[in-house]
Amino acid sequence: MLTIGIPKEIMHGEARVSATPETVAKFVKDGFRVLLERGAGVGALYSDEEYAKSGAELIDGPREVYERSEIILKVKEPQMNHALATHEVDLMHSGQYLITFIHPASPVNHEMVRRLAERGVIGLTLDGVPRISRAQNLDALTSMSTCAGYKGILMAANDLASFIPMMGTAVGMIPPAKALVIGVGVAGLQALATAKRLGAVTYAADIRPAAVEQAQSLGAKIVELGVPAELAVAEGGYAATLPEHILEGERQRLAEVIKDMDIVFCSALIPGKIAPILITEEMVKQMKPGSVIVDISIDQGGNCAITPAGERKVIHNVVLEGIKNIPGMLPKSSTWMFANNMYNLVKYLVKDGSVHLDMSDEICAKILVTRDGQIVHAGTLEAMGR
């Protein structure tokens, strides 16, 4: 019987959890033992009693959860546990499987990834799940992107010192806010839809023709980036890595429109790699005082060169949102989606009572980060210069 461990998330402000009472019950029915740290689901409004009724064994602290589990399911990458004065990686053991958002290519996570390898942990990153039809119900990145697109625009609305919709008043007309979405994937499309519902005039920029079409279908005005289609699209329909001179051309075109925007939502990502820098500090300086940049690409380095990782700051009179766990601000909905993705992924990987990683399978190959004491994730090795 395989044991699944569900520790309480320790990142500041993180209210999500990697399993719900519903998915715990399904795991138990499938023959797993589930250990859950007490209080793990409180932030997402799930009580310990609900988990116990579903068959989870409640554990008083994280050490025992990590010690006794073959598979650890987490929401966020391993962090320093200040209460224990121990990093979560140091609570893990050789041969243990870790399934979470590792974001291994991001430079801030490189040391943590090295430590995972040194500990002999088999790290599987959710941001590596390919967007192919048979992986749809495993794809936590898509689920969380939906949450981030919606909530990110609400954060921008809250940061703005002015109305978003056009307002007719007794003293005159106030024009609507302008919102630009850079990177029109799942999060970007949700951001466009949400901004439009709030009454903004929406603009969109993406190098992929299909993404541009989808943005137009939502009524967005398109910012042409001048990137040839043959350079723009990589395997699976994702954006491709572009040479620096092409990126510079993109930045120049964006600079022309960003200075007029009230909201800029950044979600341009390349799977498994560092996010491209599309907004320079000089471009931020040219923006209107009080405008807002919400950079949800920050887990992979960010699309804006000066986005503060994990923080909200006002720089050059522009509000910069670098919050890393925006889906955690919708803990009930995001946890429900995330937990079901996790259940489906574990069910996909476990055959006959053990985890099987078939490296000829695209899903397994794309999510594997560390194995046998080595870092094997291509995007991470590239980012490390190896």
PDB file of C-alpha atoms in Angstrom, residues 161-373:
ATOM      1  CA  ALA A 161      -6.925  54.881  -8.299  1.00  0.00           C
ATOM      2  CA  SER A 162      -9.652  55.294 -10.920  1.00  0.00           C
ATOM      3  CA  PHE A 163     -12.718  53.546 -12.309  1.00  0.00           C
ATOM      4  CA  ILE A 164     -12.364  50.737 -14.825  1.00  0.00           C
ATOM      5  CA  PRO A 165     -15.639  51.245 -16.767  1.00  0.00           C
ATOM      6  CA  MET A 166     -16.637  54.462 -18.480  1.00  0.00           C
ATOM      7  CA  MET A 167     -18.581  56.527 -15.962  1.00  0.00           C
ATOM      8  CA  GLY A 168     -21.075  59.240 -16.843  1.00  0.00           C
ATOM      9  CA  THR A 169     -21.270  61.702 -13.992  1.00  0.00           C
ATOM     10  CA  ALA A 170     -22.983  65.057 -13.315  1.00  0.00           C
ATOM     11  CA  VAL A 171     -19.641  66.787 -13.830  1.00  0.00           C
ATOM     12  CA  GLY A 172     -18.581  64.998 -16.982  1.00  0.00           C
ATOM     13  CA  MET A 173     -17.582  61.698 -18.553  1.00  0.00           C
ATOM     14  CA  ILE A 174     -14.756  59.582 -17.147  1.00  0.00           C
ATOM     15  CA  PRO A 175     -13.209  57.406 -19.911  1.00  0.00           C
ATOM     16  CA  PRO A 176     -12.753  53.650 -19.387  1.00  0.00           C
ATOM     17  CA  ALA A 177      -9.454  52.146 -18.314  1.00  0.00           C
ATOM     18  CA  LYS A 178      -7.235  50.507 -20.904  1.00  0.00           C
ATOM     19  CA  ALA A 179      -5.966  46.975 -20.155  1.00  0.00           C
ATOM     20  CA  LEU A 180      -3.232  45.193 -22.114  1.00  0.00           C
ATOM     21  CA  VAL A 181      -2.724  41.448 -21.770  1.00  0.00           C
ATOM     22  CA  ILE A 182       0.702  40.169 -22.873  1.00  0.00           C
ATOM     23  CA  GLY A 183       0.646  36.421 -23.487  1.00  0.00           C
ATOM     24  CA  VAL A 184      -2.829  35.209 -24.362  1.00  0.00           C
ATOM     25  CA  GLY A 185      -2.813  31.659 -23.074  1.00  0.00           C
ATOM     26  CA  VAL A 186      -5.331  30.307 -20.579  1.00  0.00           C
ATOM     27  CA  ALA A 187      -4.585  32.987 -17.969  1.00  0.00           C
ATOM     28  CA  GLY A 188      -4.419  35.751 -20.537  1.00  0.00           C
ATOM     29  CA  LEU A 189      -7.769  34.853 -22.081  1.00  0.00           C
ATOM     30  CA  GLN A 190      -9.398  34.751 -18.653  1.00  0.00           C
ATOM     31  CA  ALA A 191      -7.790  38.119 -17.849  1.00  0.00           C
ATOM     32  CA  LEU A 192      -9.147  39.624 -21.073  1.00  0.00           C
ATOM     33  CA  ALA A 193     -12.626  38.286 -20.401  1.00  0.00           C
ATOM     34  CA  THR A 194     -12.583  39.595 -16.815  1.00  0.00           C
ATOM     35  CA  ALA A 195     -11.253  43.031 -17.792  1.00  0.00           C
ATOM     36  CA  LYS A 196     -13.923  43.295 -20.481  1.00  0.00           C
ATOM     37  CA  ARG A 197     -16.661  42.347 -17.987  1.00  0.00           C
ATOM     38  CA  LEU A 198     -15.425  45.133 -15.719  1.00  0.00           C
ATOM     39  CA  GLY A 199     -15.717  47.631 -18.549  1.00  0.00           C
ATOM     40  CA  ALA A 200     -12.106  48.115 -19.669  1.00  0.00           C
ATOM     41  CA  VAL A 201     -11.030  48.675 -23.252  1.00  0.00           C
ATOM     42  CA  THR A 202      -8.927  45.574 -23.841  1.00  0.00           C
ATOM     43  CA  TYR A 203      -5.740  45.070 -25.843  1.00  0.00           C
ATOM     44  CA  ALA A 204      -3.799  41.860 -26.417  1.00  0.00           C
ATOM     45  CA  ALA A 205      -0.291  40.919 -27.545  1.00  0.00           C
ATOM     46  CA  ASP A 206       0.903  37.436 -28.425  1.00  0.00           C
ATOM     47  CA  ILE A 207       3.321  36.090 -31.002  1.00  0.00           C
ATOM     48  CA  ARG A 208       1.125  33.063 -31.856  1.00  0.00           C
ATOM     49  CA  PRO A 209      -1.495  33.537 -34.591  1.00  0.00           C
ATOM     50  CA  ALA A 210      -3.977  31.162 -32.922  1.00  0.00           C
ATOM     51  CA  ALA A 211      -3.741  33.067 -29.627  1.00  0.00           C
ATOM     52  CA  VAL A 212      -4.294  36.347 -31.468  1.00  0.00           C
ATOM     53  CA  GLU A 213      -7.470  34.937 -33.042  1.00  0.00           C
ATOM     54  CA  GLN A 214      -8.782  33.869 -29.636  1.00  0.00           C
ATOM     55  CA  ALA A 215      -8.063  37.323 -28.200  1.00  0.00           C
ATOM     56  CA  GLN A 216      -9.912  38.951 -31.100  1.00  0.00           C
ATOM     57  CA  SER A 217     -12.897  36.699 -30.446  1.00  0.00           C
ATOM     58  CA  LEU A 218     -13.090  38.272 -26.979  1.00  0.00           C
ATOM     59  CA  GLY A 219     -13.140  41.752 -28.492  1.00  0.00           C
ATOM     60  CA  ALA A 220      -9.537  42.737 -27.762  1.00  0.00           C
ATOM     61  CA  LYS A 221      -7.591  45.145 -29.954  1.00  0.00           C
ATOM     62  CA  ILE A 222      -4.410  43.452 -31.167  1.00  0.00           C
ATOM     63  CA  VAL A 223      -0.928  44.871 -30.646  1.00  0.00           C
ATOM     64  CA  GLU A 224       1.139  43.583 -33.568  1.00  0.00           C
ATOM     65  CA  LEU A 225       4.525  42.302 -32.385  1.00  0.00           C
ATOM     66  CA  GLY A 226       6.046  41.665 -35.800  1.00  0.00           C
ATOM     67  CA  VAL A 227       7.287  38.131 -35.098  1.00  0.00           C
ATOM     68  CA  PRO A 228       7.092  35.730 -38.083  1.00  0.00           C
ATOM     69  CA  ALA A 229       4.709  32.838 -37.425  1.00  0.00           C
ATOM     70  CA  GLU A 230       7.397  30.270 -38.258  1.00  0.00           C
ATOM     71  CA  LEU A 231       9.499  31.584 -35.350  1.00  0.00           C
ATOM     72  CA  ALA A 232       6.629  32.098 -32.938  1.00  0.00           C
ATOM     73  CA  VAL A 233       5.145  28.663 -32.345  1.00  0.00           C
ATOM     74  CA  ALA A 234       6.870  25.715 -30.670  1.00  0.00           C
ATOM     75  CA  GLU A 235       5.779  22.121 -30.121  1.00  0.00           C
ATOM     76  CA  GLY A 236       2.282  21.803 -28.696  1.00  0.00           C
ATOM     77  CA  GLY A 237       1.261  25.302 -29.748  1.00  0.00           C
ATOM     78  CA  TYR A 238       3.306  27.036 -27.063  1.00  0.00           C
ATOM     79  CA  ALA A 239       5.265  30.214 -27.658  1.00  0.00           C
ATOM     80  CA  ALA A 240       8.808  29.531 -28.857  1.00  0.00           C
ATOM     81  CA  THR A 241      12.054  30.866 -27.432  1.00  0.00           C
ATOM     82  CA  LEU A 242      13.069  33.847 -29.548  1.00  0.00           C
ATOM     83  CA  PRO A 243      16.535  35.226 -30.304  1.00  0.00           C
ATOM     84  CA  GLU A 244      17.446  38.442 -28.487  1.00  0.00           C
ATOM     85  CA  HIS A 245      17.199  40.701 -31.544  1.00  0.00           C
ATOM     86  CA  ILE A 246      13.609  39.535 -32.151  1.00  0.00           C
ATOM     87  CA  LEU A 247      12.768  40.081 -28.475  1.00  0.00           C
ATOM     88  CA  GLU A 248      14.168  43.596 -28.700  1.00  0.00           C
ATOM     89  CA  GLY A 249      11.820  44.300 -31.589  1.00  0.00           C
ATOM     90  CA  GLU A 250       8.916  43.033 -29.488  1.00  0.00           C
ATOM     91  CA  ARG A 251       9.898  45.338 -26.631  1.00  0.00           C
ATOM     92  CA  GLN A 252      10.044  48.334 -28.947  1.00  0.00           C
ATOM     93  CA  ARG A 253       6.535  47.678 -30.245  1.00  0.00           C
ATOM     94  CA  LEU A 254       5.178  47.120 -26.736  1.00  0.00           C
ATOM     95  CA  ALA A 255       6.831  50.321 -25.484  1.00  0.00           C
ATOM     96  CA  GLU A 256       4.734  52.306 -27.944  1.00  0.00           C
ATOM     97  CA  VAL A 257       1.448  51.136 -26.383  1.00  0.00           C
ATOM     98  CA  ILE A 258       2.327  50.399 -22.740  1.00  0.00           C
ATOM     99  CA  LYS A 259       2.759  54.083 -21.935  1.00  0.00           C
ATOM    100  CA  ASP A 260      -0.969  54.592 -22.595  1.00  0.00           C
ATOM    101  CA  MET A 261      -2.197  51.610 -20.541  1.00  0.00           C
ATOM    102  CA  ASP A 262      -3.782  51.647 -17.088  1.00  0.00           C
ATOM    103  CA  ILE A 263      -3.390  47.882 -16.552  1.00  0.00           C
ATOM    104  CA  VAL A 264      -0.769  45.562 -18.012  1.00  0.00           C
ATOM    105  CA  PHE A 265      -1.260  41.845 -17.303  1.00  0.00           C
ATOM    106  CA  CYS A 266       1.840  39.734 -18.036  1.00  0.00           C
ATOM    107  CA  SER A 267       1.468  36.003 -18.677  1.00  0.00           C
ATOM    108  CA  ALA A 268       3.933  35.225 -21.484  1.00  0.00           C
ATOM    109  CA  LEU A 269       5.601  31.911 -20.696  1.00  0.00           C
ATOM    110  CA  ILE A 270       7.719  29.281 -22.404  1.00  0.00           C
ATOM    111  CA  PRO A 271       7.162  25.868 -20.773  1.00  0.00           C
ATOM    112  CA  GLY A 272      10.003  24.792 -18.513  1.00  0.00           C
ATOM    113  CA  LYS A 273      12.118  27.860 -19.244  1.00  0.00           C
ATOM    114  CA  ILE A 274      12.730  31.322 -17.853  1.00  0.00           C
ATOM    115  CA  ALA A 275      10.024  33.789 -18.844  1.00  0.00           C
ATOM    116  CA  PRO A 276      11.072  36.287 -21.548  1.00  0.00           C
ATOM    117  CA  ILE A 277      11.709  39.870 -20.410  1.00  0.00           C
ATOM    118  CA  LEU A 278       9.254  41.981 -22.406  1.00  0.00           C
ATOM    119  CA  ILE A 279       9.026  45.095 -20.211  1.00  0.00           C
ATOM    120  CA  THR A 280      12.208  46.920 -19.245  1.00  0.00           C
ATOM    121  CA  GLU A 281      12.648  49.345 -16.368  1.00  0.00           C
ATOM    122  CA  GLU A 282      12.802  52.195 -18.869  1.00  0.00           C
ATOM    123  CA  MET A 283       9.384  51.153 -20.207  1.00  0.00           C
ATOM    124  CA  VAL A 284       7.968  51.207 -16.666  1.00  0.00           C
ATOM    125  CA  LYS A 285       9.297  54.741 -16.210  1.00  0.00           C
ATOM    126  CA  GLN A 286       7.281  55.816 -19.269  1.00  0.00           C
ATOM    127  CA  MET A 287       3.983  54.456 -17.893  1.00  0.00           C
ATOM    128  CA  LYS A 288       1.260  56.667 -16.430  1.00  0.00           C
ATOM    129  CA  PRO A 289       1.467  57.354 -12.674  1.00  0.00           C
ATOM    130  CA  GLY A 290      -0.868  54.974 -10.863  1.00  0.00           C
ATOM    131  CA  SER A 291      -0.943  52.360 -13.607  1.00  0.00           C
ATOM    132  CA  VAL A 292      -0.599  48.697 -12.647  1.00  0.00           C
ATOM    133  CA  ILE A 293       1.465  45.739 -13.853  1.00  0.00           C
ATOM    134  CA  VAL A 294       0.302  42.304 -12.704  1.00  0.00           C
ATOM    135  CA  ASP A 295       3.118  39.871 -13.585  1.00  0.00           C
ATOM    136  CA  ILE A 296       1.875  36.322 -13.109  1.00  0.00           C
ATOM    137  CA  SER A 297       4.967  34.995 -14.933  1.00  0.00           C
ATOM    138  CA  ILE A 298       7.000  35.765 -11.807  1.00  0.00           C
ATOM    139  CA  ASP A 299       7.316  32.080 -10.833  1.00  0.00           C
ATOM    140  CA  GLN A 300       9.508  31.717 -13.924  1.00  0.00           C
ATOM    141  CA  GLY A 301      11.326  35.010 -13.465  1.00  0.00           C
ATOM    142  CA  GLY A 302       8.686  37.459 -14.688  1.00  0.00           C
ATOM    143  CA  ASN A 303       8.012  39.330 -17.940  1.00  0.00           C
ATOM    144  CA  CYS A 304       8.905  42.675 -16.390  1.00  0.00           C
ATOM    145  CA  ALA A 305      12.558  43.217 -15.505  1.00  0.00           C
ATOM    146  CA  ILE A 306      11.773  44.863 -12.161  1.00  0.00           C
ATOM    147  CA  THR A 307       8.803  42.849 -10.894  1.00  0.00           C
ATOM    148  CA  PRO A 308       9.414  42.224  -7.165  1.00  0.00           C
ATOM    149  CA  ALA A 309       9.246  38.441  -6.662  1.00  0.00           C
ATOM    150  CA  GLY A 310       6.532  37.580  -4.168  1.00  0.00           C
ATOM    151  CA  GLU A 311       5.672  41.208  -3.388  1.00  0.00           C
ATOM    152  CA  ARG A 312       3.604  44.213  -4.319  1.00  0.00           C
ATOM    153  CA  LYS A 313       5.632  47.409  -4.688  1.00  0.00           C
ATOM    154  CA  VAL A 314       5.226  50.864  -6.160  1.00  0.00           C
ATOM    155  CA  ILE A 315       8.223  51.603  -8.413  1.00  0.00           C
ATOM    156  CA  HIS A 316       8.441  54.722 -10.629  1.00  0.00           C
ATOM    157  CA  ASN A 317       4.831  55.521  -9.587  1.00  0.00           C
ATOM    158  CA  VAL A 318       3.628  52.218 -11.065  1.00  0.00           C
ATOM    159  CA  VAL A 319       2.114  49.456  -8.937  1.00  0.00           C
ATOM    160  CA  LEU A 320       3.995  46.199  -9.597  1.00  0.00           C
ATOM    161  CA  GLU A 321       2.274  43.011  -8.465  1.00  0.00           C
ATOM    162  CA  GLY A 322       4.718  40.113  -8.171  1.00  0.00           C
ATOM    163  CA  ILE A 323       2.564  38.001  -5.870  1.00  0.00           C
ATOM    164  CA  LYS A 324       3.425  34.353  -6.475  1.00  0.00           C
ATOM    165  CA  ASN A 325       0.279  32.627  -5.291  1.00  0.00           C
ATOM    166  CA  ILE A 326      -2.606  34.501  -6.868  1.00  0.00           C
ATOM    167  CA  PRO A 327      -4.691  31.286  -7.228  1.00  0.00           C
ATOM    168  CA  GLY A 328      -4.300  30.923  -3.459  1.00  0.00           C
ATOM    169  CA  MET A 329      -6.467  34.020  -3.125  1.00  0.00           C
ATOM    170  CA  LEU A 330      -9.352  31.899  -4.461  1.00  0.00           C
ATOM    171  CA  PRO A 331      -8.611  28.961  -2.153  1.00  0.00           C
ATOM    172  CA  LYS A 332     -11.927  27.144  -2.391  1.00  0.00           C
ATOM    173  CA  SER A 333     -12.216  27.070  -6.184  1.00  0.00           C
ATOM    174  CA  SER A 334      -8.499  26.674  -6.870  1.00  0.00           C
ATOM    175  CA  THR A 335      -8.078  23.863  -4.329  1.00  0.00           C
ATOM    176  CA  TRP A 336     -11.012  21.952  -5.783  1.00  0.00           C
ATOM    177  CA  MET A 337      -9.503  22.159  -9.280  1.00  0.00           C
ATOM    178  CA  PHE A 338      -5.938  21.487  -8.133  1.00  0.00           C
ATOM    179  CA  ALA A 339      -6.831  18.492  -5.964  1.00  0.00           C
ATOM    180  CA  ASN A 340      -8.685  16.815  -8.812  1.00  0.00           C
ATOM    181  CA  ASN A 341      -5.715  17.393 -11.139  1.00  0.00           C
ATOM    182  CA  MET A 342      -3.452  15.780  -8.513  1.00  0.00           C
ATOM    183  CA  TYR A 343      -5.715  12.781  -8.088  1.00  0.00           C
ATOM    184  CA  ASN A 344      -5.826  12.228 -11.843  1.00  0.00           C
ATOM    185  CA  LEU A 345      -2.028  12.555 -12.154  1.00  0.00           C
ATOM    186  CA  VAL A 346      -1.309  10.090  -9.351  1.00  0.00           C
ATOM    187  CA  LYS A 347      -3.787   7.644 -10.848  1.00  0.00           C
ATOM    188  CA  TYR A 348      -2.033   8.079 -14.205  1.00  0.00           C
ATOM    189  CA  LEU A 349       1.440   7.407 -12.762  1.00  0.00           C
ATOM    190  CA  VAL A 350       0.669   4.531 -10.361  1.00  0.00           C
ATOM    191  CA  LYS A 351       0.334   1.075 -11.842  1.00  0.00           C
ATOM    192  CA  ASP A 352      -0.070  -2.117  -9.788  1.00  0.00           C
ATOM    193  CA  GLY A 353       0.750  -0.413  -6.507  1.00  0.00           C
ATOM    194  CA  SER A 354       3.898   1.460  -7.553  1.00  0.00           C
ATOM    195  CA  VAL A 355       4.890   4.581  -9.464  1.00  0.00           C
ATOM    196  CA  HIS A 356       5.889   3.911 -13.066  1.00  0.00           C
ATOM    197  CA  LEU A 357       7.763   6.612 -14.966  1.00  0.00           C
ATOM    198  CA  ASP A 358       7.764   5.623 -18.631  1.00  0.00           C
ATOM    199  CA  MET A 359      10.272   8.004 -20.194  1.00  0.00           C
ATOM    200  CA  SER A 360       8.931   7.255 -23.670  1.00  0.00           C
ATOM    201  CA  ASP A 361       5.682   8.868 -22.484  1.00  0.00           C
ATOM    202  CA  GLU A 362       5.631  12.625 -23.179  1.00  0.00           C
ATOM    203  CA  ILE A 363       3.875  13.390 -19.901  1.00  0.00           C
ATOM    204  CA  CYS A 364       6.452  11.589 -17.747  1.00  0.00           C
ATOM    205  CA  ALA A 365       9.370  12.963 -19.734  1.00  0.00           C
ATOM    206  CA  LYS A 366       8.170  16.571 -19.426  1.00  0.00           C
ATOM    207  CA  ILE A 367       7.404  16.575 -15.683  1.00  0.00           C
ATOM    208  CA  LEU A 368      10.513  14.760 -14.389  1.00  0.00           C
ATOM    209  CA  VAL A 369      13.016  17.146 -12.780  1.00  0.00           C
ATOM    210  CA  THR A 370      15.297  15.043 -10.543  1.00  0.00           C
ATOM    211  CA  ARG A 371      16.008  11.316 -10.481  1.00  0.00           C
ATOM    212  CA  ASP A 372      18.828   9.054  -9.265  1.00  0.00           C
ATOM    213  CA  GLY A 373      20.604  12.015  -7.716  1.00  0.00           C
TER     214      GLY A 373
END
